[in-house]
XYZ file of N, CA and C in Angstrom:
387
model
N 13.783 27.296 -13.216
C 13.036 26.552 -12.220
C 13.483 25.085 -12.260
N 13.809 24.482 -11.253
C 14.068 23.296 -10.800
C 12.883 22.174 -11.432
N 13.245 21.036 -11.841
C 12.193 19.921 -12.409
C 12.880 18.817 -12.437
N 12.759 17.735 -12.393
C 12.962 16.391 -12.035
C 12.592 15.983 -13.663
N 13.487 15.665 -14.578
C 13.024 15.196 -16.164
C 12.823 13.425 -16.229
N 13.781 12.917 -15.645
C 13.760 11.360 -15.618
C 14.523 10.784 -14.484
N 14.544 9.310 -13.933
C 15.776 9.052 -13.264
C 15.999 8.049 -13.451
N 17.521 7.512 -13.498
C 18.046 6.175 -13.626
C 18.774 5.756 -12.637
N 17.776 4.333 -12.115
C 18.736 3.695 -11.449
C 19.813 3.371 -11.756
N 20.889 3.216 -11.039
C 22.456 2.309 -11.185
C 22.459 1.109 -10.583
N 22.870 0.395 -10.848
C 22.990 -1.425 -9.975
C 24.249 -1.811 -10.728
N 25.138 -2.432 -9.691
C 26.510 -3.142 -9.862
C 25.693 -4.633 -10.081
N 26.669 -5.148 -10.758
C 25.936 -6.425 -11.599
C 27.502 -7.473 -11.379
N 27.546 -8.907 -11.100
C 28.631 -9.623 -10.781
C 28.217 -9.997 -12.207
N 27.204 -10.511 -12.754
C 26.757 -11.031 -13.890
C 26.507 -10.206 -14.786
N 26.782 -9.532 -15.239
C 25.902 -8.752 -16.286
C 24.802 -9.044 -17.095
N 25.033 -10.267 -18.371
C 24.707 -11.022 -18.560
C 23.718 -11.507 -18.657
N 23.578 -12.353 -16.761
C 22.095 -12.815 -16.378
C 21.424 -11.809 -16.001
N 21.802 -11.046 -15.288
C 21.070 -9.724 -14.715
C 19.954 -9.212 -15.734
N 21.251 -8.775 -16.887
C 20.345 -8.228 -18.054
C 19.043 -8.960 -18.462
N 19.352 -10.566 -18.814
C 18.334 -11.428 -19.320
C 17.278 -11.310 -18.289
N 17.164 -11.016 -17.351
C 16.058 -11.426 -16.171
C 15.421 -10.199 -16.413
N 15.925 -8.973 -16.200
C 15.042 -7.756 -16.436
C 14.429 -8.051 -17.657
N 15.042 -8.123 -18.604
C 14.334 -8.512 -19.951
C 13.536 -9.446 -20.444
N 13.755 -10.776 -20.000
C 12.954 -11.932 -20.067
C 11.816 -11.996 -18.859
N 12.080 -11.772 -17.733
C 11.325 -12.037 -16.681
C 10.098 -10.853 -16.499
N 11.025 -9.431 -16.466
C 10.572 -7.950 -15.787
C 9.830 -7.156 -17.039
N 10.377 -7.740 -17.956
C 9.708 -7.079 -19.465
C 10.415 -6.059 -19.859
N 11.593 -5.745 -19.459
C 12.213 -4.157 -19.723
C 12.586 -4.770 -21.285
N 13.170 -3.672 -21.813
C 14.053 -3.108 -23.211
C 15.471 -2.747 -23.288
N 16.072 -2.830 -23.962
C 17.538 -2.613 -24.041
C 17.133 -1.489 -24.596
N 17.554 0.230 -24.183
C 17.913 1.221 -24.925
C 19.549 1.376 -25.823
N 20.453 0.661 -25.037
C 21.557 0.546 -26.002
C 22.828 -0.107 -24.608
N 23.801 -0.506 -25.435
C 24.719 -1.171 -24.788
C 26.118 -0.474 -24.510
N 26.989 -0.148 -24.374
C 28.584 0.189 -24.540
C 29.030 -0.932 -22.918
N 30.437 -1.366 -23.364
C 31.532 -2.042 -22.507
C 31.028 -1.824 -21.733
N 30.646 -2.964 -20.789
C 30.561 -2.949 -19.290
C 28.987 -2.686 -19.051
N 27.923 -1.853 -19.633
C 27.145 -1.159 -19.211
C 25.743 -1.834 -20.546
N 24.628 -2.049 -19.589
C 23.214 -2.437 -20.200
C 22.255 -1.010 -19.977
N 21.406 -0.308 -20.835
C 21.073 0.439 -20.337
C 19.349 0.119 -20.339
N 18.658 -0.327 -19.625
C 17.544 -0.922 -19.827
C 15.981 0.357 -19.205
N 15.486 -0.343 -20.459
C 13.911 0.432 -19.377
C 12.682 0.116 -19.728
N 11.762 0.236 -18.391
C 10.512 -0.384 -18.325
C 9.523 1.096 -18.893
N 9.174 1.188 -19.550
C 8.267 2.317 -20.019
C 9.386 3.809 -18.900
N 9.120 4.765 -18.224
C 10.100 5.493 -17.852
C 10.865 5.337 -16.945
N 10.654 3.809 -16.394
C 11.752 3.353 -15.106
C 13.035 3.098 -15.840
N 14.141 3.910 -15.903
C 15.302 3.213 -16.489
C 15.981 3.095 -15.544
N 16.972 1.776 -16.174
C 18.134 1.293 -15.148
C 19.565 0.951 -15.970
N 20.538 1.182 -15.333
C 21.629 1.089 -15.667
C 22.280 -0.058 -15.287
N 22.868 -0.846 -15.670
C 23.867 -2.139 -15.285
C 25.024 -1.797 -15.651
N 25.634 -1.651 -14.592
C 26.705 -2.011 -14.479
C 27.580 -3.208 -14.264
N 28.777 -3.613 -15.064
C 29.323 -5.535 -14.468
C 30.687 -5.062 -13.371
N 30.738 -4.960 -12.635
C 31.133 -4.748 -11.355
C 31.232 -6.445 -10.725
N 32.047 -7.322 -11.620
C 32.501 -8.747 -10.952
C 32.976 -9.090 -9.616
N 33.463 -7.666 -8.893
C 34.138 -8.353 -7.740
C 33.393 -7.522 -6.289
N 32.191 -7.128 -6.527
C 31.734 -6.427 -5.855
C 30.599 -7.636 -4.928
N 30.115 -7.001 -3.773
C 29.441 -8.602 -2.987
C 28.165 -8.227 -3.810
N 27.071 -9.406 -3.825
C 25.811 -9.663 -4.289
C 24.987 -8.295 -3.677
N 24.172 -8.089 -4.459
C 22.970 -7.080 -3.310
C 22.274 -7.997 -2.070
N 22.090 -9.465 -2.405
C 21.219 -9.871 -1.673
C 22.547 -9.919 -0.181
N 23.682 -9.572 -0.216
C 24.504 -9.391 0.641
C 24.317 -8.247 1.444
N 23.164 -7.610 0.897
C 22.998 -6.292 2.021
C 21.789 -6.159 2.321
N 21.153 -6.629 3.102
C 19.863 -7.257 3.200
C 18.933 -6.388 2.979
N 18.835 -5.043 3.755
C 17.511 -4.085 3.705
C 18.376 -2.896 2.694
N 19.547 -3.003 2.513
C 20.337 -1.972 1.601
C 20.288 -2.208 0.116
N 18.752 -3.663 0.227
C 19.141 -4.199 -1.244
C 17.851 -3.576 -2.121
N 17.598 -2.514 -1.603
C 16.264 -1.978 -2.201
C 16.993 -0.916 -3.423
N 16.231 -0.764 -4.345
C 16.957 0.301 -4.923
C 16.113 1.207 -5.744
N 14.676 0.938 -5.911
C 13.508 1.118 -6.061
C 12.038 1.675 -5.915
N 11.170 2.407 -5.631
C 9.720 2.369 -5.741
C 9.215 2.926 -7.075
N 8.200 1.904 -7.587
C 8.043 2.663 -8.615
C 6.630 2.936 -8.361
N 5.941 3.818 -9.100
C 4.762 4.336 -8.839
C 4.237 3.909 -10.406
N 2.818 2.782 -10.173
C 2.554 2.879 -11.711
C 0.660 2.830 -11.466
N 0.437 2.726 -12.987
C -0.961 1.986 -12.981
C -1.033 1.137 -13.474
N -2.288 -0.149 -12.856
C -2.391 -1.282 -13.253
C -1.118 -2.355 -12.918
N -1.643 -2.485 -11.667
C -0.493 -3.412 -10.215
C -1.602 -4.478 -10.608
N -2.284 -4.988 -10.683
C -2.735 -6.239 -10.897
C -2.484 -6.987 -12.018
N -1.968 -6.060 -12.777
C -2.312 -6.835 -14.602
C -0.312 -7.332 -14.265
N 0.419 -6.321 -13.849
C 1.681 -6.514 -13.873
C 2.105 -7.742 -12.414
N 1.477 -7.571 -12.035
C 1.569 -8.569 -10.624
C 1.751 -10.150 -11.466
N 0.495 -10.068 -12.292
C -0.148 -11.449 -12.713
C 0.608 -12.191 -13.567
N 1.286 -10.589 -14.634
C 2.727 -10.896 -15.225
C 3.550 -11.598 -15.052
N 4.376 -10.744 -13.741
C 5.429 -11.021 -13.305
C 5.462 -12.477 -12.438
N 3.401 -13.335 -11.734
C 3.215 -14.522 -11.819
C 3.879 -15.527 -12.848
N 3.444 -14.834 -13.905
C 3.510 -16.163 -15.101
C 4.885 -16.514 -15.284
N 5.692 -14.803 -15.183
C 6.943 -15.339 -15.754
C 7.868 -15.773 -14.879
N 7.223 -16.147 -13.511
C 8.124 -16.570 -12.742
C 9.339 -15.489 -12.026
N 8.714 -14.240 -11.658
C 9.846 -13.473 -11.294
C 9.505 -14.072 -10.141
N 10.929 -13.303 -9.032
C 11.614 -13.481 -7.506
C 10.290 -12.600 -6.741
N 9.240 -12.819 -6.701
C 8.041 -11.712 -6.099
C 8.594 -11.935 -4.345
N 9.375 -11.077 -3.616
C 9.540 -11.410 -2.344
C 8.503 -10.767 -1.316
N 7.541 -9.816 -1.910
C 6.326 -9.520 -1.178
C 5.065 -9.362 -2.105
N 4.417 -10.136 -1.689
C 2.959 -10.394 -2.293
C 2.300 -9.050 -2.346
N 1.718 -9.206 -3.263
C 0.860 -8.111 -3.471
C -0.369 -7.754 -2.522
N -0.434 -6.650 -1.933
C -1.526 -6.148 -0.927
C -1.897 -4.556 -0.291
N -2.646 -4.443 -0.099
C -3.214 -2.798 0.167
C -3.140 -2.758 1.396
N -2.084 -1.429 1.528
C -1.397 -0.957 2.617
C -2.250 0.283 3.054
N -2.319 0.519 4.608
C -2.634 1.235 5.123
C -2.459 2.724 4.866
N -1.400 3.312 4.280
C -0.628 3.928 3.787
C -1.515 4.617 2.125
N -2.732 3.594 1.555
C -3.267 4.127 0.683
C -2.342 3.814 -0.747
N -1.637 2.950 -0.765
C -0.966 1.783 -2.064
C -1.561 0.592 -2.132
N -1.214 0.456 -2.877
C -1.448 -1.516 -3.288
C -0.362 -1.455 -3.864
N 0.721 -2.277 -3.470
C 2.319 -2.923 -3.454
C 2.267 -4.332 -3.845
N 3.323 -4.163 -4.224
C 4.208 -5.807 -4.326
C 5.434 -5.655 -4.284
N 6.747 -6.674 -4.219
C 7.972 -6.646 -4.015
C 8.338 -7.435 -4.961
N 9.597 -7.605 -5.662
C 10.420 -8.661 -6.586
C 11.824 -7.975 -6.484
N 12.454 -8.949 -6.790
C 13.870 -9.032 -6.876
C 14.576 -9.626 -8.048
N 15.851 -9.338 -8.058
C 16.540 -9.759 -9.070
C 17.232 -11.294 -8.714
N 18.239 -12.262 -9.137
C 18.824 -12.770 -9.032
C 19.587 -12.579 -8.393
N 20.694 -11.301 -8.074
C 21.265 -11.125 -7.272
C 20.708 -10.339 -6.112
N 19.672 -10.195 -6.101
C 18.836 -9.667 -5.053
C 19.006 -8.259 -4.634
N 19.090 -7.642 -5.873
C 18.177 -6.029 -5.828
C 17.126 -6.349 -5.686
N 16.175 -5.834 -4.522
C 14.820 -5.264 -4.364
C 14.132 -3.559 -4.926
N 13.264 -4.214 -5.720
C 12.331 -3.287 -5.905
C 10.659 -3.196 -5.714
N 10.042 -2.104 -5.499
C 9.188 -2.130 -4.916
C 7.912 -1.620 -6.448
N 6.743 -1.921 -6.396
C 6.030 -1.308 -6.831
C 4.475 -1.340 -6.575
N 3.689 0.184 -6.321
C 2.914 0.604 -5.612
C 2.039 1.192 -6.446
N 0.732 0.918 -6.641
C -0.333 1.853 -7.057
C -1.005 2.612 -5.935
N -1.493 3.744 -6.695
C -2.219 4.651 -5.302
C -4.008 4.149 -5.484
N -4.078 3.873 -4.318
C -5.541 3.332 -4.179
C -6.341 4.137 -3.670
N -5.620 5.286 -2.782
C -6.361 6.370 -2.307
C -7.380 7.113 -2.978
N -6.425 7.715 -4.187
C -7.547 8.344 -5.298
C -8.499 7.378 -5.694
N -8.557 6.163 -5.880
C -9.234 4.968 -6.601
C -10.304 5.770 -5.826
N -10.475 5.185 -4.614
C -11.750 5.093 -3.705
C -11.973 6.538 -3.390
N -11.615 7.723 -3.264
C -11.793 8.744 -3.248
C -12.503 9.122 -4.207
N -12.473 8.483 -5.709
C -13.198 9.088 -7.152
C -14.242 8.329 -7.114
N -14.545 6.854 -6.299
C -15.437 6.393 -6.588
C -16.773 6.749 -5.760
N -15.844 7.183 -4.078
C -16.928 7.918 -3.387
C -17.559 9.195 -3.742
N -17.154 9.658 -4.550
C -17.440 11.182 -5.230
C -18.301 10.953 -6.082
């Protein structure tokens, strides 16, 4: 039977470097381990891969192609407030979508977008119950 175990993003990186430091300093991720060329980072089960790909254009060079992301978590406010302090790239404010999420947006330095969404639906569904 078919199952979905984990997934890792990939992102080409001009920097490696800074890239890495920002997920890590800014985003809170972890280094799971390193080899030539490649960071392998992760936020509790969001992992991501870096790649240093120097001659490749910026993400923020592809404007709506620069998403690479949704993550589905709990506790979008506590991480929102976080990612306040530490000064990440937040390019959409945090707010409850019609759709039954509460979202926010941030970016990297080179402007990968990622998205992340709590479900609010169930919230208010368990509380009307």
């Amino acid at each position: 039977m078919f199952a979905v175990k984990a997934t890792q993003h990939v992102l080409a990186a001009k920097d490696l470097a800074q890239t890495e430091r920002y997920f890590l300093d800014v985003l809170g991720f972890t280094v799971r381990f390193r080899v030539e060329g490649w960071s392998f980072i992760s936020l509790g089960d969001f992992h991501v891969m870096l790649g240093h790909c120097p001659d490749e254009k910026l993400a923020c060079a592809t404007p709506e192609h620069s998403y690479f992301a949704y993550v589905n978590c709990v506790g979008i406010d506590e991480i929102y407030s976080d990612y306040q302090q530490r000064e990440a790239i937040i390019f959409q404010a945090i707010s409850d979508k019609p759709w039954g999420m509460r979202e926010f947006g941030v970016a990297t330095p080179e402007g990968h977008r990622m998205m992340f969404g709590e479900d609010i639906g169930s919230t208010a569904m368990e509380m009307d119950g």
